[in-house]
Short mmCIF file of C-alpha atoms in Angstrom, two decimals:
data_model
loop_
_atom_site.label_atom_id
_atom_site.label_comp_id
_atom_site.label_asym_id
_atom_site.label_seq_id
_atom_site.Cartn_x
_atom_site.Cartn_y
_atom_site.Cartn_z
CA MET A 1 -37.79 90.05 -148.39
CA THR A 2 -40.55 91.98 -150.15
CA ALA A 3 -43.91 90.52 -151.04
CA ALA A 4 -44.16 88.58 -154.27
CA PRO A 5 -46.10 90.15 -157.13
CA GLY A 6 -49.64 88.94 -157.59
CA LEU A 7 -52.06 87.89 -154.91
CA GLY A 8 -49.83 87.10 -151.94
CA ALA A 9 -51.17 85.24 -148.93
CA LEU A 10 -54.00 87.72 -148.36
CA GLY A 11 -55.15 87.55 -151.96
CA LEU A 12 -55.00 83.76 -151.97
CA LEU A 13 -57.17 83.64 -148.84
CA ARG A 14 -59.71 85.87 -150.59
CA GLU A 15 -59.78 83.47 -153.53
CA ILE A 16 -61.07 80.64 -151.34
CA GLU A 17 -63.18 82.58 -148.84
CA GLY A 18 -66.43 81.42 -150.44
CA VAL A 19 -65.61 77.70 -150.37
CA GLY A 20 -67.30 75.61 -147.69
CA ARG A 21 -69.19 78.34 -145.86
CA ASP A 22 -71.50 76.85 -143.25
CA ARG A 23 -74.77 78.76 -143.16
CA ARG A 24 -76.05 76.96 -140.07
CA ARG A 25 -72.97 77.00 -137.84
CA GLY A 26 -71.25 80.05 -139.26
CA GLY A 27 -67.64 79.87 -140.38
CA TYR A 28 -66.53 76.99 -142.58
CA SER A 29 -67.10 73.25 -142.75
CA ARG A 30 -64.55 71.64 -145.07
CA HIS A 31 -64.04 67.94 -144.46
CA VAL A 32 -61.76 65.48 -146.18
CA PHE A 33 -62.98 64.40 -149.64
CA ASP A 34 -66.27 66.33 -149.39
CA ASP A 35 -67.20 68.81 -152.12
CA ALA A 36 -65.66 71.83 -150.37
CA GLU A 37 -62.36 70.11 -149.57
CA ARG A 38 -62.11 68.70 -153.10
CA THR A 39 -62.64 72.19 -154.48
CA LEU A 40 -59.79 73.46 -152.32
CA ARG A 41 -57.57 70.58 -153.42
CA ASP A 42 -58.17 71.44 -157.06
CA TRP A 43 -57.53 75.10 -156.32
CA PHE A 44 -54.21 74.29 -154.64
CA VAL A 45 -53.06 72.13 -157.54
CA GLU A 46 -53.87 74.91 -160.00
CA ARG A 47 -52.09 77.54 -157.93
CA ALA A 48 -49.01 75.35 -157.42
CA GLU A 49 -48.78 74.57 -161.12
CA ARG A 50 -48.97 78.28 -161.92
CA LEU A 51 -45.85 78.66 -159.78
CA GLY A 52 -44.12 76.03 -161.90
CA LEU A 53 -44.25 73.39 -159.17
CA GLY A 54 -44.59 69.70 -159.97
CA VAL A 55 -47.66 68.30 -158.19
CA VAL A 56 -48.18 64.70 -157.06
CA THR A 57 -50.63 63.14 -154.60
CA ASP A 58 -49.38 60.30 -152.42
CA ARG A 59 -51.24 57.11 -151.54
CA ASN A 60 -52.73 58.71 -148.43
CA GLY A 61 -54.29 61.68 -150.18
CA ASN A 62 -51.60 64.18 -149.18
CA ILE A 63 -50.72 66.61 -152.00
CA TRP A 64 -47.07 67.49 -152.69
CA ALA A 65 -45.93 70.44 -154.82
CA TRP A 66 -42.21 70.30 -155.66
CA TRP A 67 -39.80 73.02 -156.72
CA GLY A 68 -37.52 70.92 -158.90
CA GLU A 69 -37.25 67.16 -158.79
CA PRO A 70 -38.41 65.41 -155.61
CA GLY A 71 -35.41 64.22 -153.69
CA PRO A 72 -33.92 63.44 -150.29
CA ASP A 73 -33.09 66.01 -147.61
CA ALA A 74 -35.90 68.28 -148.84
CA ILE A 75 -37.11 71.38 -147.05
CA VAL A 76 -40.87 70.90 -146.75
CA THR A 77 -43.54 73.30 -145.57
CA GLY A 78 -47.33 73.24 -145.63
CA SER A 79 -50.41 72.55 -143.54
CA HIS A 80 -54.00 71.46 -144.28
CA LEU A 81 -57.16 72.70 -146.00
CA ASP A 82 -59.87 70.88 -144.01
CA SER A 83 -61.62 72.44 -141.01
CA VAL A 84 -63.56 71.61 -137.89
CA PRO A 85 -67.35 71.98 -138.24
CA GLY A 86 -68.02 75.72 -138.35
CA GLY A 87 -64.34 76.60 -138.06
CA GLY A 88 -62.53 79.77 -138.94
CA ALA A 89 -61.01 80.82 -142.25
CA HIS A 90 -57.36 80.52 -141.23
CA ASP A 91 -56.88 77.23 -139.36
CA GLY A 92 -55.05 75.21 -142.00
CA PRO A 93 -55.41 77.39 -145.10
CA LEU A 94 -53.17 80.14 -143.69
CA GLY A 95 -50.23 77.73 -143.68
CA VAL A 96 -50.97 76.63 -147.24
CA VAL A 97 -51.38 80.11 -148.74
CA SER A 98 -48.32 81.36 -146.85
CA ALA A 99 -46.30 78.47 -148.30
CA LEU A 100 -47.43 79.38 -151.82
CA ASP A 101 -46.61 83.04 -151.12
CA ALA A 102 -43.21 82.17 -149.65
CA LEU A 103 -42.15 80.16 -152.70
CA ALA A 104 -43.43 82.91 -154.99
CA ARG A 105 -41.27 85.43 -153.10
CA LEU A 106 -38.21 83.21 -153.41
CA LYS A 107 -38.76 82.64 -157.12
CA GLU A 108 -39.29 86.35 -157.76
CA SER A 109 -36.05 87.18 -155.95
CA GLY A 110 -34.10 84.85 -158.23
CA PHE A 111 -33.25 82.47 -155.42
CA VAL A 112 -32.06 79.01 -156.45
CA PRO A 113 -32.41 76.42 -153.65
CA ALA A 114 -29.50 74.11 -152.93
CA ARG A 115 -31.90 71.50 -151.55
CA PRO A 116 -35.29 70.37 -152.89
CA LEU A 117 -38.24 72.46 -151.69
CA ALA A 118 -41.83 71.27 -151.39
CA ILE A 119 -45.26 72.26 -150.10
CA VAL A 120 -47.46 69.51 -148.66
CA VAL A 121 -51.20 69.66 -147.99
CA PHE A 122 -52.12 66.99 -145.46
CA ALA A 123 -55.47 65.18 -145.55
CA GLU A 124 -57.94 65.03 -142.61
CA GLU A 125 -55.84 67.06 -140.18
CA GLU A 126 -58.81 68.01 -138.00
CA GLY A 127 -60.30 64.52 -137.87
CA SER A 128 -63.74 66.06 -138.28
CA ARG A 129 -65.04 63.43 -140.69
CA PHE A 130 -63.42 60.22 -139.44
CA GLY A 131 -62.60 61.06 -135.83
CA ILE A 132 -58.79 60.84 -135.78
CA ALA A 133 -56.81 64.03 -136.17
CA CYS A 134 -53.80 64.28 -138.48
CA LEU A 135 -54.87 61.14 -140.31
CA GLY A 136 -52.87 61.94 -143.47
CA SER A 137 -49.61 62.49 -141.62
CA ARG A 138 -50.27 59.55 -139.29
CA LEU A 139 -50.73 57.23 -142.28
CA LEU A 140 -47.68 58.66 -144.03
CA SER A 141 -45.44 58.12 -141.00
CA GLY A 142 -46.89 54.78 -139.92
CA ALA A 143 -48.33 56.24 -136.70
CA ILE A 144 -51.67 54.50 -137.37
CA ASP A 145 -52.37 51.04 -138.71
CA PRO A 146 -53.93 51.33 -142.19
CA ALA A 147 -56.49 48.63 -141.38
CA ARG A 148 -57.70 50.64 -138.40
CA ALA A 149 -57.79 53.81 -140.50
CA GLY A 150 -59.73 52.07 -143.25
CA ALA A 151 -62.38 50.91 -140.78
CA LEU A 152 -63.11 54.40 -139.44
CA VAL A 153 -66.61 55.57 -140.34
CA ASP A 154 -68.14 59.00 -140.84
CA SER A 155 -71.53 60.24 -139.62
CA GLU A 156 -73.22 58.61 -142.61
CA GLY A 157 -71.70 55.21 -141.88
CA ARG A 158 -69.25 55.33 -144.78
CA SER A 159 -65.78 53.96 -144.05
CA PHE A 160 -62.56 55.80 -144.74
CA ALA A 161 -61.55 52.92 -147.02
CA GLU A 162 -64.73 53.39 -149.07
CA VAL A 163 -64.47 57.17 -149.28
CA ALA A 164 -60.74 57.09 -150.05
CA SER A 165 -61.34 54.51 -152.79
CA ASP A 166 -64.01 56.73 -154.35
CA ALA A 167 -61.44 59.54 -154.32
CA GLY A 168 -58.88 57.34 -156.05
CA PHE A 169 -56.82 56.12 -153.09
CA GLY A 170 -56.76 52.43 -152.24
CA ALA A 171 -53.38 51.32 -150.94
CA PHE A 172 -53.01 53.84 -148.12
CA GLY A 173 -50.53 53.35 -145.29
CA ARG A 174 -46.95 54.09 -144.31
CA ASP A 175 -45.06 55.69 -147.18
CA ASP A 176 -41.32 55.45 -146.57
CA GLU A 177 -40.47 56.80 -150.01
CA ALA A 178 -42.31 60.05 -149.35
CA LEU A 179 -41.25 60.26 -145.71
CA ASP A 180 -37.58 59.71 -146.44
CA ARG A 181 -37.52 62.74 -148.72
CA ILE A 182 -38.25 65.09 -145.83
CA GLY A 183 -35.09 66.58 -144.38
CA VAL A 184 -36.90 69.31 -142.41
CA PHE A 185 -40.58 70.20 -142.02
CA VAL A 186 -41.72 73.73 -141.09
CA GLU A 187 -45.43 74.39 -140.57
CA LEU A 188 -46.89 77.87 -140.34
CA HIS A 189 -50.22 78.11 -138.50
CA VAL A 190 -52.50 80.75 -137.07
CA GLU A 191 -51.97 80.87 -133.32
CA GLN A 192 -54.83 79.20 -131.45
CA GLY A 193 -54.61 81.27 -128.30
CA ARG A 194 -53.54 84.62 -126.85
CA GLY A 195 -49.77 84.21 -126.59
CA LEU A 196 -48.88 86.65 -129.35
CA ILE A 197 -51.55 89.12 -128.27
CA ASP A 198 -50.01 89.28 -124.81
CA LEU A 199 -46.50 89.59 -126.28
CA ASP A 200 -47.62 92.19 -128.84
CA ALA A 201 -45.72 90.28 -131.53
CA PRO A 202 -46.92 89.19 -135.00
CA VAL A 203 -45.03 85.89 -135.28
CA ALA A 204 -43.51 83.29 -132.93
CA VAL A 205 -41.62 80.02 -133.18
CA GLY A 206 -43.26 76.95 -131.64
CA SER A 207 -41.60 75.05 -128.81
CA SER A 208 -43.91 72.15 -127.91
CA ILE A 209 -47.39 70.60 -128.03
CA LEU A 210 -49.26 69.39 -124.94
CA GLU A 211 -50.09 65.72 -124.41
CA HIS A 212 -53.52 65.14 -125.89
CA GLY A 213 -56.00 62.46 -126.82
CA ARG A 214 -59.60 61.64 -127.70
CA TRP A 215 -61.89 59.14 -126.01
CA ARG A 216 -65.35 57.93 -127.04
CA ILE A 217 -67.93 57.56 -124.30
CA ASP A 218 -70.90 55.28 -125.04
CA VAL A 219 -73.87 55.11 -122.69
CA ARG A 220 -76.63 52.59 -123.42
CA GLY A 221 -80.08 52.75 -121.85
CA GLN A 222 -83.66 52.16 -122.92
CA GLY A 223 -85.34 54.28 -125.57
CA ASN A 224 -88.90 55.21 -124.68
CA HIS A 225 -91.68 57.76 -124.94
CA ALA A 226 -90.97 61.13 -123.32
CA GLY A 227 -94.59 61.64 -122.29
CA THR A 228 -95.71 58.23 -121.07
CA THR A 229 -92.62 56.95 -119.26
CA GLU A 230 -92.57 57.76 -115.55
CA ILE A 231 -89.32 59.24 -114.25
CA ALA A 232 -88.86 56.28 -111.90
CA ASP A 233 -89.13 53.85 -114.82
CA ARG A 234 -86.51 55.50 -117.01
CA ARG A 235 -83.09 54.27 -118.05
CA ASP A 236 -82.03 57.50 -119.72
CA PRO A 237 -78.44 57.50 -121.06
CA MET A 238 -78.51 61.28 -121.38
CA LEU A 239 -78.04 61.70 -117.63
CA PRO A 240 -74.68 59.88 -117.46
CA ALA A 241 -73.65 61.73 -120.64
CA ALA A 242 -74.50 65.03 -118.95
CA THR A 243 -72.48 63.90 -115.94
CA ALA A 244 -69.50 63.40 -118.28
CA VAL A 245 -69.67 67.03 -119.41
CA ALA A 246 -69.56 68.37 -115.86
CA ALA A 247 -67.00 65.78 -114.74
CA ALA A 248 -64.63 66.77 -117.54
CA ARG A 249 -64.55 70.38 -116.38
CA ALA A 250 -64.12 69.43 -112.72
CA ALA A 251 -61.34 66.93 -113.44
CA ALA A 252 -59.38 69.45 -115.51
CA VAL A 253 -59.71 72.17 -112.87
CA ARG A 254 -58.14 69.84 -110.30
CA ARG A 255 -54.94 69.57 -112.38
CA THR A 256 -53.14 72.79 -113.29
CA GLY A 257 -52.63 73.21 -117.02
CA SER A 258 -55.04 70.44 -118.02
CA ARG A 259 -57.93 70.94 -120.45
CA ALA A 260 -60.91 68.61 -120.88
CA THR A 261 -63.78 69.15 -123.28
CA ILE A 262 -66.84 67.34 -124.52
CA GLY A 263 -67.82 69.22 -127.65
CA ARG A 264 -69.84 66.54 -129.38
CA LEU A 265 -72.84 64.51 -128.21
CA GLU A 266 -74.91 62.19 -130.40
CA PRO A 267 -78.14 60.85 -128.88
CA LEU A 268 -79.96 58.07 -130.71
CA PRO A 269 -82.55 58.27 -132.13
CA GLY A 270 -82.39 62.03 -131.48
CA GLY A 271 -86.09 62.91 -131.26
CA THR A 272 -87.35 65.77 -129.11
CA ASN A 273 -90.09 63.63 -127.59
CA VAL A 274 -87.98 60.48 -127.29
CA ILE A 275 -85.85 59.22 -124.42
CA ALA A 276 -82.61 58.25 -126.08
CA SER A 277 -81.60 54.60 -126.25
CA ARG A 278 -77.94 55.45 -126.56
CA VAL A 279 -75.71 58.50 -126.31
CA ALA A 280 -72.21 58.79 -127.73
CA ALA A 281 -69.91 61.57 -126.53
CA TRP A 282 -66.34 62.45 -127.39
CA LEU A 283 -63.91 63.59 -124.71
CA ASP A 284 -60.86 65.67 -125.64
CA VAL A 285 -58.17 65.88 -122.92
CA ARG A 286 -54.85 67.72 -122.93
CA GLY A 287 -52.32 68.06 -120.16
CA ARG A 288 -48.78 68.82 -119.09
CA SER A 289 -47.96 65.16 -118.51
CA GLU A 290 -49.31 61.73 -119.36
CA ALA A 291 -50.09 61.14 -115.70
CA ASP A 292 -52.27 64.26 -115.53
CA THR A 293 -53.96 63.55 -118.85
CA ARG A 294 -54.85 59.97 -117.99
CA ALA A 295 -55.91 60.93 -114.47
CA VAL A 296 -58.46 63.34 -115.97
CA VAL A 297 -59.82 60.56 -118.20
CA ALA A 298 -59.98 58.17 -115.24
CA ASP A 299 -61.96 60.71 -113.20
CA VAL A 300 -64.45 61.23 -116.02
CA ALA A 301 -64.80 57.49 -116.63
CA ALA A 302 -65.46 56.87 -112.93
CA ALA A 303 -68.11 59.60 -112.78
CA VAL A 304 -69.83 58.24 -115.90
CA ALA A 305 -69.78 54.67 -114.56
CA GLU A 306 -71.34 55.78 -111.25
CA ALA A 307 -74.05 57.83 -112.99
CA ALA A 308 -74.78 54.99 -115.43
CA ALA A 309 -75.20 52.48 -112.63
CA ALA A 310 -77.56 54.80 -110.80
CA GLU A 311 -79.68 55.18 -113.95
CA GLY A 312 -79.65 51.48 -114.87
CA CYS A 313 -77.51 52.10 -117.93
CA GLU A 314 -74.27 50.62 -119.25
CA ALA A 315 -71.26 52.77 -120.15
CA SER A 316 -67.87 52.39 -121.77
CA VAL A 317 -64.95 54.75 -122.38
CA VAL A 318 -62.62 53.83 -125.27
CA GLU A 319 -59.47 55.62 -126.38
CA GLU A 320 -59.56 56.66 -130.03
CA SER A 321 -56.21 58.45 -130.28
CA TYR A 322 -53.38 59.60 -128.06
CA SER A 323 -50.32 61.76 -128.67
CA ALA A 324 -47.53 62.24 -126.17
CA GLU A 325 -46.02 65.67 -125.58
CA VAL A 326 -44.08 66.89 -128.60
CA ARG A 327 -40.98 69.04 -128.25
CA PHE A 328 -39.91 70.47 -131.57
CA ASP A 329 -36.30 70.04 -132.61
CA PRO A 330 -34.41 72.51 -130.34
CA VAL A 331 -31.57 73.15 -132.80
CA LEU A 332 -34.02 73.93 -135.59
CA ARG A 333 -36.20 76.00 -133.24
CA ASP A 334 -33.29 78.15 -132.11
CA ARG A 335 -31.93 78.46 -135.64
CA LEU A 336 -35.21 79.82 -136.95
CA ALA A 337 -35.73 82.13 -133.97
CA GLY A 338 -32.25 83.57 -134.54
CA THR A 339 -32.61 83.82 -138.31
CA LEU A 340 -35.85 85.72 -137.87
CA GLY A 341 -34.43 88.29 -135.47
CA GLY A 342 -35.00 86.69 -132.11
CA LEU A 343 -38.68 85.79 -132.36
CA PRO A 344 -40.50 84.74 -129.18
CA VAL A 345 -40.89 81.00 -128.57
CA LEU A 346 -44.32 79.67 -127.57
CA PRO A 347 -45.86 76.30 -126.66
CA THR A 348 -49.32 75.29 -127.88
CA GLY A 349 -52.17 73.10 -126.70
CA ALA A 350 -53.26 72.37 -130.28
CA GLY A 351 -52.21 69.30 -132.25
CA HIS A 352 -50.63 69.63 -135.70
CA ASP A 353 -49.19 67.50 -138.49
CA ALA A 354 -45.79 68.90 -137.48
CA GLY A 355 -46.27 67.18 -134.13
CA VAL A 356 -46.87 63.83 -135.81
CA LEU A 357 -43.82 64.18 -138.07
CA ALA A 358 -41.62 65.25 -135.16
CA ALA A 359 -41.11 61.59 -134.24
CA ARG A 360 -39.45 60.96 -137.61
CA VAL A 361 -37.89 64.21 -138.90
CA PRO A 362 -36.75 67.58 -137.50
CA THR A 363 -39.81 69.83 -137.36
CA ALA A 364 -40.58 73.42 -136.44
CA MET A 365 -43.62 75.68 -136.34
CA LEU A 366 -44.29 79.35 -136.90
CA PHE A 367 -47.36 80.89 -135.27
CA VAL A 368 -49.12 83.98 -136.64
CA ARG A 369 -50.98 86.37 -134.34
CA ASN A 370 -54.72 85.85 -133.96
CA PRO A 371 -56.20 89.13 -132.68
CA SER A 372 -59.31 87.47 -131.24
CA GLY A 373 -57.44 84.67 -129.48
CA VAL A 374 -60.35 82.45 -130.61
CA SER A 375 -59.89 79.35 -132.76
CA HIS A 376 -62.05 76.46 -134.02
CA ALA A 377 -64.85 79.03 -134.32
CA PRO A 378 -65.97 81.64 -136.87
CA GLU A 379 -64.33 84.43 -134.83
CA GLU A 380 -60.85 83.02 -135.51
CA GLY A 381 -58.66 85.30 -137.57
CA ALA A 382 -55.28 86.80 -138.29
CA ASP A 383 -54.65 90.47 -138.95
CA ASP A 384 -53.25 91.56 -142.30
CA ALA A 385 -49.94 92.80 -140.89
CA ALA A 386 -49.33 89.51 -139.09
CA ILE A 387 -50.20 87.49 -142.20
CA GLU A 388 -47.68 89.51 -144.21
CA ALA A 389 -45.06 89.09 -141.46
CA GLY A 390 -45.73 85.36 -141.31
CA ALA A 391 -45.31 84.81 -145.06
CA ALA A 392 -42.09 86.83 -145.02
CA ALA A 393 -40.80 84.85 -142.02
CA LEU A 394 -41.59 81.56 -143.73
CA ALA A 395 -39.84 82.64 -146.94
CA ARG A 396 -36.76 83.70 -144.96
CA SER A 397 -36.79 80.41 -143.05
CA LEU A 398 -36.99 78.31 -146.22
CA GLU A 399 -34.21 80.35 -147.79
CA GLU A 400 -31.96 79.88 -144.78
CA LEU A 401 -32.65 76.17 -144.42
CA SER A 402 -32.17 75.39 -148.11
CA THR A 403 -28.80 77.15 -148.28
CA GLY A 404 -27.34 76.50 -144.83
CA ALA A 405 -25.60 73.32 -143.72
CA GLY A 406 -27.64 70.64 -141.96
CA SER A 407 -31.10 71.00 -140.50
#
């Protein structure tokens, strides 16, 4: 299928390349309901309406753009527009612009879908503002209690309930009406690794997502003056927090295929000449099995507890979110791989909204080659040829699914 007239996925990416640039970190910082993410939401609505799609936003802040009347057994595609702090240009937006491009291609070709088609933009996929990834799809599917979600707070102490209310959303939570319309969900995403580089292929079909979770580590000590407090008199929570960083790497190395990362530390009060009174750290762990994943967390927790006791501090490790291994629907996976000419099939260590929805509806993923192999950083990218191939593959997939029998 040839490219649609107009901007296409590449042109759409160029339209939004100035939104949310982070001058300090590099890359982009676009977080749910902040100015940059709201700008992108408005941009998406405008672009969808230009395509003749009917746009609605559900109670959880997820935006739906429908080709025809919303209805059951719909073929749905989409991704997210938010980013990690200082993230790349493609993580999230590539799936959204490719969805717009794919529907434009189908419309231009004169295709008439036999099933409803929709694009969805999920809210707070990265969890960068409120700490829990895929919050929009978790709320939609009932995978998180709305009271817990509402109590989450951002770095400024504002709750999700407060911020969502300011954005016009108050009664968030499980949405069976919206969920029951999804017959199949296909998410296109930039690959967050080197699989397609090594295979020298532009596009792949996803097979699975590793077990993964997030834990908050809190270490409490005694704040004090950096110049007047003798080393022997200190109860410095930064030492056990530093132990956690090293322990995470060591614990992951001991278990093949596991990954453990502490990418965020928050000392309070955060002064250069101040011994912290408290340090919060967030541990991200992913593994091939629940046993491995939880064993890594247990090792880190034990190391932190030992270091805290030695320093006269108190420590706690609390689970914030956990997702079991996801295996995408094998029938749908094989159908797409065959439809698209025998594409390679790849697993991923990254979480996605498709992984959340997989517990409720048949889901699949398409990955687009990232020539750097780097993601969640400014160096993330996708080459032009792969972006074009991805949009074409998504359009062909939607066409096949909306005309063929079953999922």
